[in-house]
Amino acid sequence: MSVWGIVVAAGRGERAGLGRNKVFFPLHGRSVLSRCVDALAASGQFDGLVLVIAAADEAAYRELIGREGENPLVRRVVTGGDCRRRSVYNGLRALPEGVEIVAVHDAARPFVSPEVVRATVEAARESGSGVISTPVTDTVKRVRPDGTVETLDRASLRAVQTPQAFGFARLMAAHERAEAESWEVTDDAALFERLYGSVRLVTAPGAEVNRKLTTKSDFEEFRRPAFRVGTGYDVHRLREGRKLILCGVDVPHEKGLDGHSDADVAVHALMDALLGALGEGDIGRHFPDSDPAYAGISSMKLLNAVMQIVAARGFRVANADVTIVAQRPKLAGWIPQMRKNLADALGTDAVNVKATTTERLGFEGEQLGISAQAVALLEEV
Ligand code: CTP
Ligand code: MG
């Protein structure tokens, strides 16, 4: 007996709020869709699978199989419709001649067990339909149109999932009718019940974890935030007649740092670390010193602009560490204020500022200039 599966993946996944179709989302490194197809294939029940993909996801699907491979049991990939029912219908029409049993499964249920698949297919073989279901554990109430509430008898209720397996000819006939009469249904069993009276519900080990990934919280436990690290380094020359601004603090000293802006060498190194982490080049690219708009500007303002780029790219600062290399003046007393300025700008308290001398060696030791280094770690929000 020829048994095929249809995997519907052509929704938009709007409720998951991931900014793309949820079935492409990686769960610990492998997409919902690939996991789902592999799970169906591993059940050993199918001669072939038809995959239904939204027109808008064609490129994403090609990319996905380039990365994750395509299960050889996937024999056809067809375009979905504007509702789930139409997507299933497109899948049915793509089946080869001679299919006797067809099981429809949501791509959004990647945890389907072999026992669950087998139970539905066997029921369909025996009695024309097999729909996986579980007892309801919550008390379910019906809210009437006038707002009053009635309690349903829990013992008689079942929650229904996919896979849902049927004799092909009858399911196809039900879909033809539904298409002609524009029935609105949320699963295939509803079509079948409407035309033929009822379906057979089955349960099997694994049904309790065969949940549909639907809302943002369903994906929360699988989210692995991306981290990006960047480093920055900057040097400015010391000269008389300039203020010495470090991390936004005006440090009293007989000399200050020379530069186009306020020459806050520490903030410059930090901004380069942030931009580096994002792969956004450096501050010279974003705030060219040929641009008069940046003449004498407070580097803390530029840091705020860089933080807007960080946020726009979907990241936040996990932590940052800045080292100022200066022989003089002694900076220890100013460091708490510097740290606070940066913490305010970066939106996190995980900021460290430290200062060191170079034992009078090199340009910092000879007090010709001050250098700064920074490391920043960004975390995807
Ligand atoms: N589906 C489909 N074609 C549609 C709508 C839904 O193939 N036009 C598929 C989904 O890809 C999913 C399954 O039907 O695998 C169950 O639907 P649902 O959980 O509602 O997914 P989405 O419609 O994608 O999500 P949402 O309703 O939140 O937008
Ligand atoms: Mg939907």
Coordinates of C-alpha atoms and ligand atoms in Angstrom, one line a residue:
M1 CA 0.0 0.0 0.0
S2 CA 1.5 3.3 -1.0
V3 CA 1.6 5.8 1.9
W4 CA 2.8 9.4 1.5
G5 CA 3.1 12.3 3.8
I6 CA 2.4 16.0 3.1
V7 CA 4.3 18.5 5.2
V8 CA 2.8 21.9 5.3
A9 CA 5.3 24.7 5.9
A10 CA 3.7 27.5 3.9
G11 CA 2.4 29.7 6.7
R12 CA 4.0 32.9 7.8
G13 CA 4.6 32.1 11.4
E14 CA 3.3 35.5 12.5
R15 CA 2.5 34.6 16.0
A16 CA 6.0 33.5 16.7
G17 CA 7.3 37.0 15.9
L18 CA 10.6 35.9 14.6
G19 CA 10.6 38.1 11.6
R20 CA 10.6 35.2 9.2
N21 CA 8.6 31.9 8.8
K22 CA 9.1 30.0 12.1
V23 CA 9.8 26.7 10.3
F24 CA 13.2 28.0 9.2
F25 CA 14.2 28.8 12.8
P26 CA 17.1 26.7 14.0
L27 CA 16.5 24.6 17.1
H28 CA 20.0 24.0 18.5
G29 CA 21.5 24.3 15.1
R30 CA 18.9 22.5 12.9
S31 CA 15.8 24.1 11.5
V32 CA 12.3 23.2 12.7
L33 CA 11.5 22.1 9.1
S34 CA 14.5 19.8 8.7
R35 CA 13.9 18.3 12.1
C36 CA 10.3 17.7 11.2
V37 CA 11.0 16.1 7.8
D38 CA 13.7 13.9 9.4
A39 CA 11.3 12.8 12.1
L40 CA 8.7 11.7 9.6
A41 CA 11.3 9.9 7.5
A42 CA 12.6 8.1 10.6
S43 CA 9.2 6.7 11.3
G44 CA 9.7 4.4 8.3
Q45 CA 6.0 4.8 7.4
F46 CA 6.3 6.7 4.1
D47 CA 7.1 6.0 0.5
G48 CA 7.6 9.7 -0.2
L49 CA 6.9 13.2 1.2
V50 CA 5.5 16.3 -0.5
L51 CA 6.7 19.5 1.0
V52 CA 4.6 22.6 0.8
I53 CA 6.5 25.9 0.9
A54 CA 5.3 29.4 0.5
A55 CA 6.2 31.2 -2.7
A56 CA 7.8 33.9 -0.5
D57 CA 10.1 31.3 1.1
E58 CA 11.5 29.7 -2.1
A59 CA 14.9 31.3 -1.8
A60 CA 15.0 30.6 2.0
Y61 CA 14.2 27.0 1.3
R62 CA 17.0 26.6 -1.3
E63 CA 19.4 28.2 1.2
L64 CA 18.2 25.9 3.9
I65 CA 18.8 22.7 1.9
G66 CA 22.2 24.1 0.8
R67 CA 23.1 24.3 4.5
E68 CA 21.3 21.4 6.1
G69 CA 20.7 19.0 3.1
E70 CA 17.4 17.7 1.9
N71 CA 16.0 14.4 3.1
P72 CA 15.9 12.0 0.2
L73 CA 12.3 11.0 1.1
V74 CA 11.2 14.5 0.0
R75 CA 10.2 13.8 -3.6
R76 CA 8.3 16.9 -4.4
V77 CA 8.3 20.6 -3.3
V78 CA 5.2 22.6 -4.2
T79 CA 3.9 26.1 -3.5
G80 CA 1.5 26.7 -0.7
G81 CA -1.8 28.6 -0.7
D82 CA -3.2 31.6 1.3
C83 CA -4.6 29.4 4.0
R84 CA -3.6 26.0 5.5
R85 CA -6.4 24.2 3.8
R86 CA -5.2 25.4 0.4
S87 CA -1.7 24.5 1.2
V88 CA -2.8 20.9 1.9
Y89 CA -4.8 20.9 -1.3
N90 CA -1.8 21.9 -3.3
G91 CA 0.1 19.1 -1.6
L92 CA -2.6 16.5 -2.4
R93 CA -2.6 17.5 -6.1
A94 CA 1.2 16.9 -6.2
L95 CA 0.9 13.3 -5.1
P96 CA 1.8 10.6 -7.6
E97 CA -0.7 8.2 -9.0
G98 CA -1.6 5.3 -6.8
V99 CA -1.2 6.8 -3.3
E100 CA -3.7 5.1 -1.0
I101 CA -3.0 6.6 2.4
V102 CA -1.9 10.2 3.0
A103 CA -0.8 11.7 6.3
V104 CA -0.8 15.5 6.6
H105 CA 1.6 17.0 9.1
D106 CA 2.4 20.5 10.3
A107 CA 6.0 21.5 9.7
A108 CA 5.7 23.4 13.0
R109 CA 5.6 20.1 14.9
P110 CA 9.2 18.8 14.8
F111 CA 8.9 16.6 17.8
V112 CA 6.6 14.0 16.2
S113 CA 7.6 10.4 17.3
P114 CA 7.6 7.3 15.1
E115 CA 4.9 5.8 17.3
V116 CA 2.6 8.8 16.7
V117 CA 3.1 8.5 12.9
R118 CA 2.6 4.8 12.9
A119 CA -0.6 5.0 15.0
T120 CA -2.2 7.5 12.6
V121 CA -1.2 5.6 9.5
E122 CA -2.4 2.2 10.9
A123 CA -5.7 3.7 11.9
A124 CA -6.1 5.1 8.4
R125 CA -5.3 1.7 6.9
E126 CA -7.9 0.0 9.1
S127 CA -10.7 2.5 9.2
G128 CA -10.0 5.3 6.7
S129 CA -8.8 7.9 9.1
G130 CA -6.3 8.3 12.0
V131 CA -5.9 11.6 13.9
I132 CA -3.5 11.9 16.8
S133 CA -5.1 13.4 19.9
T134 CA -4.5 13.8 23.6
P135 CA -6.8 14.1 26.6
V136 CA -7.3 17.7 27.7
T137 CA -5.7 18.7 31.0
D138 CA -7.1 22.2 31.4
T139 CA -10.7 22.8 32.1
V140 CA -12.2 24.2 28.9
K141 CA -15.0 26.8 28.8
R142 CA -17.1 28.1 26.1
V143 CA -17.7 31.8 26.0
R144 CA -21.1 32.6 24.5
P145 CA -21.6 35.6 22.3
D146 CA -23.2 37.5 25.2
G147 CA -20.1 37.0 27.3
T148 CA -21.6 34.4 29.6
V149 CA -19.5 31.2 30.2
E150 CA -20.3 27.5 30.2
T151 CA -18.0 24.7 31.3
L152 CA -17.5 21.8 28.9
D153 CA -17.2 18.2 30.2
R154 CA -13.5 17.7 30.2
A155 CA -13.7 13.9 30.0
S156 CA -15.3 14.1 26.6
L157 CA -12.8 16.6 25.1
R158 CA -9.7 15.8 23.1
A159 CA -6.9 18.1 21.8
V160 CA -6.1 17.3 18.2
Q161 CA -2.7 17.5 16.6
T162 CA -1.1 16.3 13.4
P163 CA -0.3 13.9 11.8
Q164 CA -3.7 13.2 10.4
A165 CA -3.9 10.3 8.1
F166 CA -6.7 9.5 5.6
G167 CA -7.5 7.3 2.7
F168 CA -6.3 9.5 -0.2
A169 CA -9.5 9.4 -2.4
R170 CA -11.8 10.5 0.4
L171 CA -9.5 13.2 1.6
M172 CA -9.1 14.5 -1.9
A173 CA -12.8 14.5 -2.5
A174 CA -13.3 16.5 0.8
H175 CA -10.7 19.0 -0.3
E176 CA -12.3 19.4 -3.7
R177 CA -15.6 20.1 -2.1
A178 CA -14.1 22.5 0.5
E179 CA -12.4 24.4 -2.3
A180 CA -15.5 24.6 -4.4
E181 CA -17.5 25.9 -1.4
S182 CA -14.8 27.8 0.4
W183 CA -15.0 26.0 3.7
E184 CA -13.0 27.5 6.5
V185 CA -11.4 24.9 8.7
T186 CA -8.3 24.6 10.8
D187 CA -7.5 21.0 10.2
D188 CA -8.1 18.2 7.7
A189 CA -10.1 16.2 10.2
A190 CA -12.7 19.0 10.2
L191 CA -13.2 18.6 6.5
F192 CA -13.5 14.9 6.8
E193 CA -16.0 15.1 9.7
R194 CA -18.1 17.6 7.7
L195 CA -18.3 15.3 4.7
Y196 CA -18.2 11.8 6.2
G197 CA -19.5 12.3 9.7
S198 CA -16.5 11.5 11.9
V199 CA -12.8 10.6 12.2
R200 CA -10.9 8.1 14.3
L201 CA -8.9 9.6 17.1
V202 CA -5.8 7.7 18.2
T203 CA -3.1 8.3 20.8
A204 CA 0.4 7.0 21.1
P205 CA 3.6 7.5 23.1
G206 CA 5.1 10.9 22.2
A207 CA 1.8 12.6 21.6
E208 CA 2.2 14.6 24.8
V209 CA 5.4 16.3 23.4
N210 CA 4.1 16.7 19.8
R211 CA 3.4 20.3 20.4
K212 CA 3.0 22.9 17.6
L213 CA 5.6 25.7 17.9
T214 CA 3.3 28.7 17.6
T215 CA 4.2 31.7 19.9
K216 CA 7.3 33.5 20.7
S217 CA 7.5 31.7 24.1
D218 CA 7.5 28.3 22.3
F219 CA 10.9 29.3 20.8
E220 CA 12.4 31.0 23.9
E221 CA 14.1 27.8 25.2
F222 CA 15.8 27.3 21.9
R223 CA 17.1 30.8 21.4
R224 CA 20.9 30.9 21.4
P225 CA 22.0 34.5 21.5
A226 CA 24.8 35.3 19.1
F227 CA 27.8 37.0 20.5
R228 CA 30.2 39.3 18.7
V229 CA 33.5 40.6 20.0
G230 CA 35.5 43.6 18.8
T231 CA 38.7 45.4 19.8
G232 CA 39.7 49.0 19.4
Y233 CA 43.0 50.9 19.7
D234 CA 43.7 54.6 19.4
V235 CA 46.4 57.2 20.0
H236 CA 46.4 60.9 20.4
R237 CA 49.2 63.3 20.7
L238 CA 49.5 65.5 23.9
R239 CA 49.9 69.2 23.5
E240 CA 49.5 72.4 25.5
G241 CA 46.4 74.5 25.2
R242 CA 44.0 71.5 24.9
K243 CA 41.7 69.9 27.4
L244 CA 42.3 66.4 28.5
I245 CA 39.0 64.5 28.0
L246 CA 39.0 60.8 28.9
C247 CA 35.7 58.8 28.9
G248 CA 33.8 62.1 28.9
V249 CA 35.7 63.4 32.1
D250 CA 37.6 66.7 31.9
V251 CA 40.8 65.7 33.7
P252 CA 42.9 68.6 35.0
H253 CA 46.3 68.5 33.4
E254 CA 48.8 70.9 31.9
K255 CA 48.3 69.3 28.4
G256 CA 45.4 67.8 26.5
L257 CA 44.9 65.5 23.6
D258 CA 45.1 66.9 20.1
G259 CA 42.5 65.9 17.5
H260 CA 39.6 66.9 15.3
S261 CA 36.9 66.1 17.9
D262 CA 37.5 66.4 21.7
A263 CA 40.2 63.7 21.1
D264 CA 38.8 61.4 23.8
V265 CA 41.1 58.6 23.0
A266 CA 39.5 56.1 25.4
V267 CA 36.0 56.6 23.9
H268 CA 37.5 56.3 20.4
A269 CA 39.0 52.9 21.2
L270 CA 35.7 51.8 22.6
M271 CA 33.7 53.0 19.6
D272 CA 36.1 51.1 17.3
A273 CA 35.6 47.9 19.5
L274 CA 31.8 48.3 19.1
L275 CA 31.9 48.9 15.4
G276 CA 34.5 46.1 15.0
A277 CA 32.2 43.7 16.7
L278 CA 29.4 44.5 14.2
G279 CA 31.8 44.4 11.2
E280 CA 31.0 48.1 10.7
G281 CA 34.5 49.2 9.9
D282 CA 35.8 52.0 12.2
I283 CA 34.9 55.5 13.5
G284 CA 36.8 57.1 10.6
R285 CA 34.2 55.6 8.3
H286 CA 31.3 56.7 10.3
F287 CA 32.5 60.1 11.5
P288 CA 35.2 61.3 9.0
D289 CA 37.5 64.0 10.4
S290 CA 37.1 65.8 7.1
D291 CA 33.5 66.5 8.1
P292 CA 33.2 69.9 9.9
A293 CA 30.2 68.5 11.8
Y294 CA 32.5 66.6 14.0
A295 CA 35.0 69.5 14.8
G296 CA 35.3 69.7 18.6
I297 CA 32.4 67.4 19.1
S298 CA 32.1 65.5 22.4
S299 CA 33.1 61.9 21.7
M300 CA 30.4 60.8 24.1
K301 CA 27.9 62.1 21.5
L302 CA 29.5 59.9 18.9
L303 CA 29.4 57.0 21.3
N304 CA 25.7 57.5 21.6
A305 CA 25.4 57.4 17.8
V306 CA 27.4 54.2 17.7
M307 CA 25.1 52.7 20.3
Q308 CA 22.2 53.5 18.0
I309 CA 23.9 51.4 15.3
V310 CA 24.4 48.6 17.9
A311 CA 20.7 48.7 18.8
A312 CA 19.6 48.9 15.2
R313 CA 21.5 45.8 14.3
G314 CA 19.7 44.0 17.2
F315 CA 22.6 43.8 19.7
R316 CA 23.3 45.1 23.2
V317 CA 26.6 45.3 25.0
A318 CA 27.3 42.3 27.2
N319 CA 30.5 43.9 28.6
A320 CA 33.3 46.2 27.7
D321 CA 36.8 46.8 29.1
V322 CA 38.9 49.9 28.4
T323 CA 42.6 50.4 29.2
I324 CA 44.1 53.9 29.1
V325 CA 47.9 54.0 28.8
A326 CA 49.2 57.3 30.2
Q327 CA 52.3 58.2 32.2
R328 CA 50.6 61.2 33.7
P329 CA 48.3 62.5 35.2
K330 CA 47.3 59.9 37.8
L331 CA 43.9 58.8 36.7
A332 CA 42.8 56.6 39.6
G333 CA 40.6 59.2 41.2
W334 CA 38.7 59.9 37.9
I335 CA 38.0 56.3 37.0
P336 CA 34.7 55.9 38.9
Q337 CA 33.3 58.9 36.9
M338 CA 34.7 57.6 33.6
R339 CA 33.2 54.2 34.3
K340 CA 29.8 55.7 35.1
N341 CA 29.8 57.8 31.9
L342 CA 30.5 54.7 29.8
A343 CA 28.0 52.5 31.7
D344 CA 25.3 55.2 31.1
A345 CA 26.1 55.3 27.4
L346 CA 26.4 51.6 26.9
G347 CA 23.3 50.8 28.9
T348 CA 25.0 48.3 31.1
D349 CA 26.9 48.3 34.3
A350 CA 29.3 45.6 33.0
V351 CA 31.9 48.2 32.0
N352 CA 35.4 48.4 33.3
V353 CA 37.9 51.2 32.9
K354 CA 41.5 50.9 34.0
A355 CA 44.7 53.0 33.5
T356 CA 48.3 52.0 33.4
T357 CA 51.7 53.7 32.8
T358 CA 54.5 52.2 30.7
E359 CA 57.3 52.7 33.2
R360 CA 58.3 55.8 31.2
L361 CA 58.9 53.7 28.1
G362 CA 57.7 54.6 24.7
F363 CA 55.6 57.6 23.6
E364 CA 53.2 57.3 26.4
G365 CA 56.1 57.0 28.9
E366 CA 57.7 60.1 27.4
Q367 CA 54.3 61.9 27.7
L368 CA 54.1 62.6 24.0
G369 CA 50.7 61.0 23.7
I370 CA 48.1 58.8 25.3
S371 CA 46.8 55.5 23.9
A372 CA 43.8 53.4 24.7
Q373 CA 42.7 49.9 24.0
A374 CA 39.2 48.5 24.3
V375 CA 37.4 45.2 24.0
A376 CA 33.6 45.0 23.7
L377 CA 31.4 41.9 23.6
L378 CA 28.0 42.3 22.0
E379 CA 25.0 40.0 22.6
E380 CA 22.1 39.6 20.2
V381 CA 18.9 40.8 21.8
Ligands
CTP1 N1 0.5 26.6 6.9 C1 0.6 26.4 5.5 N2 0.0 27.3 4.7 C2 -0.7 28.4 5.2 C3 -0.8 28.5 6.6 C4 -0.2 27.6 7.4 O1 1.3 25.5 5.0 N3 -1.3 29.2 4.3 C5 1.2 25.6 7.8 C6 2.2 26.3 8.7 O2 3.5 26.5 8.0 C7 2.3 25.4 9.8 C8 1.0 24.7 9.9 O3 0.3 25.0 8.7 O4 3.3 24.4 9.7 C9 0.1 25.1 11.1 O5 -0.2 26.5 11.0 P1 0.2 27.6 12.1 O6 0.8 27.0 13.3 O7 -0.9 28.5 12.2 O8 1.5 28.3 11.3 P2 1.5 29.7 10.6 O9 0.2 30.0 9.9 O10 2.8 29.8 9.9 O11 1.6 30.7 11.9 P3 0.7 32.0 12.2 O12 -0.7 31.5 12.2 O13 1.2 32.4 13.6 O14 1.0 33.0 11.2
MG2 MG -1.7 30.1 10.9

